Amino acid sequence: MAVIRWLLLVCLLVASSAASAAIEIQHFDDPALDGRYRALTERLRCPKCQNESIGASNSPISADMRARVAERLRAGDSDAEIEQAMISRFGDYVLYDPRLDARTWLLWGLPFALVVVGGGVIAAFVIRRRRLRHADLDAEERRRLQALMARHTDDAAKETS
Amino acid sequence: MKRRLLLLIPLAIFAVLVAFFYRGLAKDPAARDSALLAKPFPAFELSTLADASQRLDRSLLEGQVTLVNVWGEWCPTCKQEMPQLLELADRGVRLVGVDYKDTRENGRRFLDEYGDPFTVSLFDPEGSLGFDLGVYGAPESFLVDADGVIRYHHTGYITPQDVEQVILPQVAQWQ
């Protein structure tokens, strides 16, 4: 059993190193550029894949896009310019976070709207409950309550004796 | 009675969500609108597959409706697509090929073997024109009008049905 587990681990390690070996490493002289490169390649989605960033994907188009990102970073383009260049070719699909515009305000706004509506509903419930609790018992109701409680303690005493 | 109806609100919300998700699940996740529609065809300067010394640019696509097809010898679906492209050429559609990320030898051999429907094939070994067109998998086709503006983008393979039902009507529309 231990041997099998060990073999499995070796297989996994080999497989993972083979998978990452296909992604080339970009060298930047400036560490700030390196950080921006990492962030951009994580933020941009591979157009060929269903859900992989260009930084994680082995597909040829992702390799092309990484090369373009690196090239433009070295040329001094801003992050926004690079994103725009990718969007103008591959569409909004390449952004993991869609931009806020006429088509996406509902998408961005709905969670906040739901929080507000949900908060409103909860507040309404709480306020109503509070009001109910404040309604005091009148003399007649108090007498009946006393009687009920007395009977209950009598019953309990009989049972234990 | 009114209060009872309020209890149906969560059910109504649920029904709306189900409708949305059902529609979303039935959609093809790979299908999406091209970012280049109604934009001018990107500028390029490339040699042709036939002649390394001949340079062509965007003016190639002006004056006539053209179907630009991005292909490569390495692309298996491109082989299945060739009969449809040959039929389109027979029907009088002007076709321009882009031999994408290929070698000259392989590209030429491909056309010898499967037929050549193209007026001319541009040779794009680095995939620079393909990149500017937002090509993420060959074959892809772009219909360009007489002013050099992209009017239709077909991702993936043109099926025999697509010839009659999609491509020819699009060509007629932008003529």
Coordinates of C-alpha atoms in Angstrom, one line a residue:
Chain A
M1 CA 0.0 0.0 0.0
A2 CA 2.8 2.4 0.9
V3 CA 4.6 1.5 -2.3
I4 CA 1.5 2.3 -4.4
R5 CA 1.0 5.6 -2.7
W6 CA 4.6 6.5 -3.2
L7 CA 4.5 5.5 -6.9
L8 CA 1.3 7.6 -7.3
L9 CA 3.1 10.6 -5.8
V10 CA 6.0 10.2 -8.2
C11 CA 3.6 10.0 -11.2
L12 CA 1.8 13.2 -10.1
L13 CA 5.1 15.0 -9.7
V14 CA 6.3 14.0 -13.1
A15 CA 2.9 14.9 -14.7
S16 CA 2.8 18.3 -13.0
S17 CA 6.4 19.2 -14.0
A18 CA 5.6 18.1 -17.6
A19 CA 2.5 20.3 -17.7
S20 CA 4.3 23.4 -16.4
A21 CA 7.4 22.8 -18.6
A22 CA 5.3 23.8 -21.7
I23 CA 4.9 27.4 -20.3
E24 CA 7.9 29.5 -21.1
I25 CA 9.4 31.9 -18.6
Q26 CA 9.7 35.6 -19.4
H27 CA 12.6 37.5 -17.9
F28 CA 12.2 41.1 -17.1
D29 CA 15.1 43.3 -15.8
D30 CA 12.7 45.3 -13.8
P31 CA 10.9 43.3 -11.0
A32 CA 7.9 45.7 -11.2
L33 CA 7.4 44.6 -14.8
D34 CA 7.6 41.0 -13.7
G35 CA 4.8 41.6 -11.2
R36 CA 2.6 43.3 -13.8
Y37 CA 3.3 40.5 -16.3
R38 CA 2.1 37.9 -13.7
A39 CA -1.0 40.0 -12.8
L40 CA -1.9 40.5 -16.5
T41 CA -1.5 36.9 -17.5
E42 CA -3.7 35.9 -14.6
R43 CA -6.3 38.5 -15.4
L44 CA -6.6 37.6 -19.1
R45 CA -8.6 34.6 -20.1
C46 CA -7.5 32.2 -22.8
P47 CA -10.0 32.6 -25.7
K48 CA -9.6 29.0 -26.8
C49 CA -10.1 27.4 -23.4
Q50 CA -13.2 27.4 -21.3
N51 CA -11.8 28.7 -18.1
E52 CA -8.1 29.1 -17.9
S53 CA -6.0 32.2 -17.7
I54 CA -3.4 32.8 -20.4
G55 CA -0.8 32.4 -17.7
A56 CA -1.9 28.9 -16.9
S57 CA -2.8 27.6 -20.3
N58 CA -0.7 25.5 -22.7
S59 CA -2.7 26.4 -25.8
P60 CA -0.8 28.0 -28.6
I61 CA -3.0 31.1 -28.6
S62 CA -2.2 31.7 -24.9
A63 CA 1.5 31.4 -25.7
D64 CA 1.1 34.0 -28.4
M65 CA -0.8 36.3 -26.1
R66 CA 1.8 36.0 -23.3
A67 CA 4.5 36.9 -25.8
R68 CA 2.5 40.0 -26.9
V69 CA 1.9 41.0 -23.3
A70 CA 5.6 40.7 -22.5
E71 CA 6.6 42.6 -25.7
R72 CA 4.2 45.4 -24.9
L73 CA 5.3 45.6 -21.3
R74 CA 8.9 46.0 -22.4
A75 CA 7.8 48.7 -24.9
G76 CA 6.3 50.7 -22.0
D77 CA 2.6 50.2 -22.6
S78 CA 0.2 50.6 -19.6
D79 CA -1.8 47.6 -18.3
A80 CA -5.0 49.3 -19.6
E81 CA -3.5 49.6 -23.1
I82 CA -2.5 46.0 -23.2
E83 CA -5.9 44.9 -22.0
Q84 CA -7.5 47.1 -24.6
A85 CA -5.3 45.6 -27.3
M86 CA -6.4 42.1 -26.4
I87 CA -10.1 43.1 -26.1
S88 CA -10.1 44.7 -29.6
R89 CA -8.9 41.4 -31.0
F90 CA -10.6 38.7 -28.9
G91 CA -13.5 40.5 -27.4
D92 CA -14.6 41.1 -23.8
Y93 CA -14.4 37.3 -23.3
V94 CA -10.7 37.7 -22.5
L95 CA -11.4 39.7 -19.3
Y96 CA -12.2 37.6 -16.3
D97 CA -13.8 40.7 -14.7
P98 CA -16.1 42.3 -17.3
R99 CA -15.9 46.1 -17.6
L100 CA -18.8 48.1 -16.2
D101 CA -20.8 49.4 -19.1
A102 CA -24.4 49.5 -20.5
R103 CA -24.5 45.7 -20.9
T104 CA -23.0 44.8 -17.6
W105 CA -24.4 47.2 -15.0
L106 CA -27.1 44.6 -14.1
L107 CA -24.4 41.9 -13.6
W108 CA -22.3 44.2 -11.3
G109 CA -25.3 45.9 -9.6
L110 CA -27.4 42.8 -8.8
P111 CA -25.4 41.5 -5.8
F112 CA -25.5 45.0 -4.2
A113 CA -29.2 45.4 -5.0
L114 CA -29.9 42.0 -3.4
V115 CA -28.0 42.9 -0.2
V116 CA -30.1 46.1 0.1
V117 CA -33.4 44.3 -0.6
G118 CA -32.5 41.4 1.8
G119 CA -31.5 43.9 4.5
G120 CA -34.8 45.7 4.1
V121 CA -36.8 42.5 4.4
I122 CA -34.8 41.5 7.6
A123 CA -35.3 44.9 9.1
A124 CA -39.0 44.8 8.4
F125 CA -39.3 41.4 10.2
V126 CA -37.3 42.6 13.2
I127 CA -39.2 45.8 13.6
R128 CA -42.5 43.9 13.4
R129 CA -41.5 41.3 16.0
R130 CA -40.3 44.0 18.4
R131 CA -43.7 45.7 18.2
L132 CA -45.5 42.5 19.0
R133 CA -43.4 41.9 22.1
H134 CA -44.1 45.4 23.4
A135 CA -47.9 44.7 23.6
D136 CA -48.4 44.2 27.3
L137 CA -50.8 41.7 28.8
D138 CA -53.9 43.2 30.4
A139 CA -55.1 42.2 33.9
E140 CA -57.4 39.4 32.7
E141 CA -54.6 37.8 30.6
R142 CA -52.1 38.1 33.4
R143 CA -54.5 36.3 35.8
R144 CA -54.9 33.4 33.2
L145 CA -51.2 33.2 32.7
Q146 CA -50.6 32.9 36.5
A147 CA -53.2 30.2 36.7
L148 CA -51.7 28.2 33.9
M149 CA -48.2 28.5 35.4
A150 CA -49.4 27.5 38.9
R151 CA -51.1 24.4 37.4
H152 CA -48.0 23.4 35.6
T153 CA -45.8 23.6 38.7
D154 CA -48.4 21.6 40.6
D155 CA -48.3 18.9 37.9
A156 CA -44.5 18.8 37.9
A157 CA -44.5 18.5 41.8
K158 CA -46.9 15.6 41.7
E159 CA -44.9 13.7 39.1
T160 CA -41.6 13.9 41.1
S161 CA -43.2 12.9 44.4
Chain B
M1 CA -54.7 35.9 1.1
K2 CA -52.4 38.7 0.2
R3 CA -49.8 37.4 2.7
R4 CA -50.1 34.0 1.2
L5 CA -49.2 35.3 -2.2
L6 CA -46.0 36.9 -0.8
L7 CA -44.8 33.4 0.1
L8 CA -44.7 32.7 -3.7
I9 CA -42.0 35.3 -4.3
P10 CA -39.1 32.9 -3.6
L11 CA -40.7 30.4 -6.0
A12 CA -41.0 33.1 -8.7
I13 CA -37.4 34.1 -8.2
F14 CA -36.4 30.5 -8.5
A15 CA -38.4 30.0 -11.7
V16 CA -36.7 33.0 -13.3
L17 CA -33.2 31.7 -12.3
V18 CA -34.1 28.2 -13.7
A19 CA -35.2 29.8 -17.0
F20 CA -31.9 31.8 -17.2
F21 CA -29.7 28.8 -16.3
Y22 CA -31.6 26.5 -18.7
R23 CA -31.0 28.9 -21.5
G24 CA -27.3 29.3 -20.5
L25 CA -26.7 25.6 -20.4
A26 CA -28.2 25.1 -23.9
K27 CA -25.8 27.7 -25.4
D28 CA -22.6 26.7 -27.1
P29 CA -19.9 27.9 -24.7
A30 CA -17.4 28.4 -27.5
A31 CA -19.7 30.7 -29.5
R32 CA -19.3 34.4 -29.1
D33 CA -19.4 37.6 -31.2
S34 CA -16.3 38.6 -32.9
A35 CA -14.7 41.8 -31.6
L36 CA -13.9 42.8 -35.2
L37 CA -17.3 43.1 -36.7
A38 CA -17.9 46.5 -38.5
K39 CA -14.1 47.2 -38.1
P40 CA -11.7 47.6 -40.9
F41 CA -9.6 44.6 -41.7
P42 CA -6.3 44.9 -39.8
A43 CA -3.3 46.3 -41.7
F44 CA -0.8 43.7 -42.8
E45 CA 2.2 43.3 -45.1
L46 CA 2.8 39.7 -46.0
S47 CA 4.3 37.7 -48.8
T48 CA 2.2 35.2 -50.7
L49 CA 2.4 31.4 -50.3
A50 CA 3.3 31.1 -53.9
D51 CA 5.9 33.9 -54.1
A52 CA 8.2 34.9 -51.2
S53 CA 9.2 38.2 -53.0
Q54 CA 5.6 39.4 -53.6
R55 CA 4.3 41.7 -50.8
L56 CA 0.6 42.3 -50.4
D57 CA -1.3 44.7 -48.1
R58 CA -4.8 45.6 -47.1
S59 CA -5.6 47.1 -50.6
L60 CA -5.9 43.5 -51.7
L61 CA -9.3 43.3 -50.0
E62 CA -10.8 46.5 -51.4
G63 CA -13.2 46.7 -54.3
Q64 CA -15.0 43.4 -53.9
V65 CA -16.6 41.3 -51.3
T66 CA -14.1 38.7 -50.2
L67 CA -14.1 35.7 -47.9
V68 CA -10.8 35.5 -46.0
N69 CA -10.2 32.0 -44.8
V70 CA -7.5 31.3 -42.2
W71 CA -6.1 27.8 -42.6
G72 CA -3.0 25.7 -42.0
E73 CA -1.7 22.4 -43.2
W74 CA -1.5 21.3 -39.5
C75 CA -5.3 21.8 -39.1
P76 CA -7.4 18.7 -39.7
T77 CA -10.7 20.5 -39.9
C78 CA -9.3 22.7 -42.6
K79 CA -9.1 19.6 -44.8
Q80 CA -12.8 18.8 -44.2
E81 CA -13.6 22.4 -45.0
M82 CA -11.9 22.5 -48.4
P83 CA -14.8 21.0 -50.5
Q84 CA -17.1 23.8 -49.2
L85 CA -14.5 26.5 -50.0
L86 CA -14.1 25.0 -53.5
E87 CA -17.9 25.1 -53.9
L88 CA -18.0 28.8 -52.8
A89 CA -15.3 29.6 -55.3
D90 CA -17.3 27.9 -58.0
R91 CA -20.3 29.9 -57.1
G92 CA -18.3 33.1 -57.7
V93 CA -17.2 34.1 -54.2
R94 CA -13.8 35.7 -54.1
L95 CA -11.6 33.8 -51.6
V96 CA -8.4 34.9 -50.1
G97 CA -6.4 32.4 -47.9
V98 CA -4.2 33.0 -44.9
D99 CA -1.8 30.2 -44.4
Y100 CA -1.5 30.5 -40.7
K101 CA 1.6 29.3 -38.7
D102 CA 2.7 27.0 -41.4
T103 CA 5.7 26.3 -43.5
R104 CA 5.7 27.2 -47.2
E105 CA 6.3 23.6 -48.2
N106 CA 3.5 22.2 -46.1
G107 CA 1.1 24.9 -47.2
R108 CA 1.8 24.4 -50.9
R109 CA 1.5 20.6 -50.5
F110 CA -1.8 21.1 -48.8
L111 CA -3.2 23.1 -51.7
D112 CA -1.9 20.6 -54.2
E113 CA -3.6 17.8 -52.4
Y114 CA -6.9 19.3 -51.5
G115 CA -7.4 21.9 -54.2
D116 CA -6.9 25.7 -54.2
P117 CA -10.1 27.8 -54.1
F118 CA -8.1 31.0 -53.2
T119 CA -7.4 33.9 -55.5
V120 CA -4.2 34.2 -53.5
S121 CA -3.0 32.8 -50.2
L122 CA -1.1 35.1 -47.8
F123 CA 1.7 33.5 -45.9
D124 CA 1.6 34.2 -42.2
P125 CA 4.3 31.9 -40.6
E126 CA 4.4 33.9 -37.2
G127 CA 0.7 34.2 -37.0
S128 CA 0.8 38.0 -36.8
L129 CA -2.1 38.7 -39.1
G130 CA -4.0 35.8 -37.4
F131 CA -3.3 37.4 -34.0
D132 CA -4.6 40.8 -35.2
L133 CA -7.7 39.1 -36.5
G134 CA -8.3 37.5 -33.1
V135 CA -8.0 34.0 -34.5
Y136 CA -7.8 31.4 -31.8
G137 CA -8.1 28.3 -33.8
A138 CA -8.1 27.6 -37.5
P139 CA -10.2 27.4 -39.6
E140 CA -11.8 30.8 -39.2
S141 CA -13.4 32.9 -42.0
F142 CA -14.0 36.6 -42.3
L143 CA -16.3 38.2 -44.8
V144 CA -14.9 41.5 -45.8
D145 CA -17.0 44.0 -47.8
A146 CA -15.8 46.1 -50.8
D147 CA -14.6 48.9 -48.4
G148 CA -12.4 46.4 -46.5
V149 CA -14.7 46.3 -43.5
I150 CA -15.2 43.0 -41.7
R151 CA -18.9 42.1 -41.9
Y152 CA -19.1 38.5 -40.7
H153 CA -16.9 36.2 -38.7
H154 CA -17.3 32.4 -38.9
T155 CA -15.4 30.6 -36.2
G156 CA -14.7 27.0 -36.9
Y157 CA -15.4 24.9 -39.9
I158 CA -17.9 25.9 -42.7
T159 CA -20.2 22.9 -43.0
P160 CA -21.9 21.9 -46.3
Q161 CA -25.2 23.3 -44.9
D162 CA -23.4 26.6 -43.9
V163 CA -22.6 27.3 -47.6
E164 CA -26.2 27.7 -48.6
Q165 CA -27.7 28.8 -45.3
V166 CA -25.0 31.2 -43.9
I167 CA -22.2 32.1 -46.2
L168 CA -24.0 32.8 -49.5
P169 CA -26.7 34.9 -47.9
Q170 CA -24.0 36.9 -46.1
V171 CA -22.1 37.4 -49.3
A172 CA -25.3 38.5 -51.0
Q173 CA -26.2 40.9 -48.2
W174 CA -22.9 42.8 -48.3
Q175 CA -22.5 42.7 -52.1

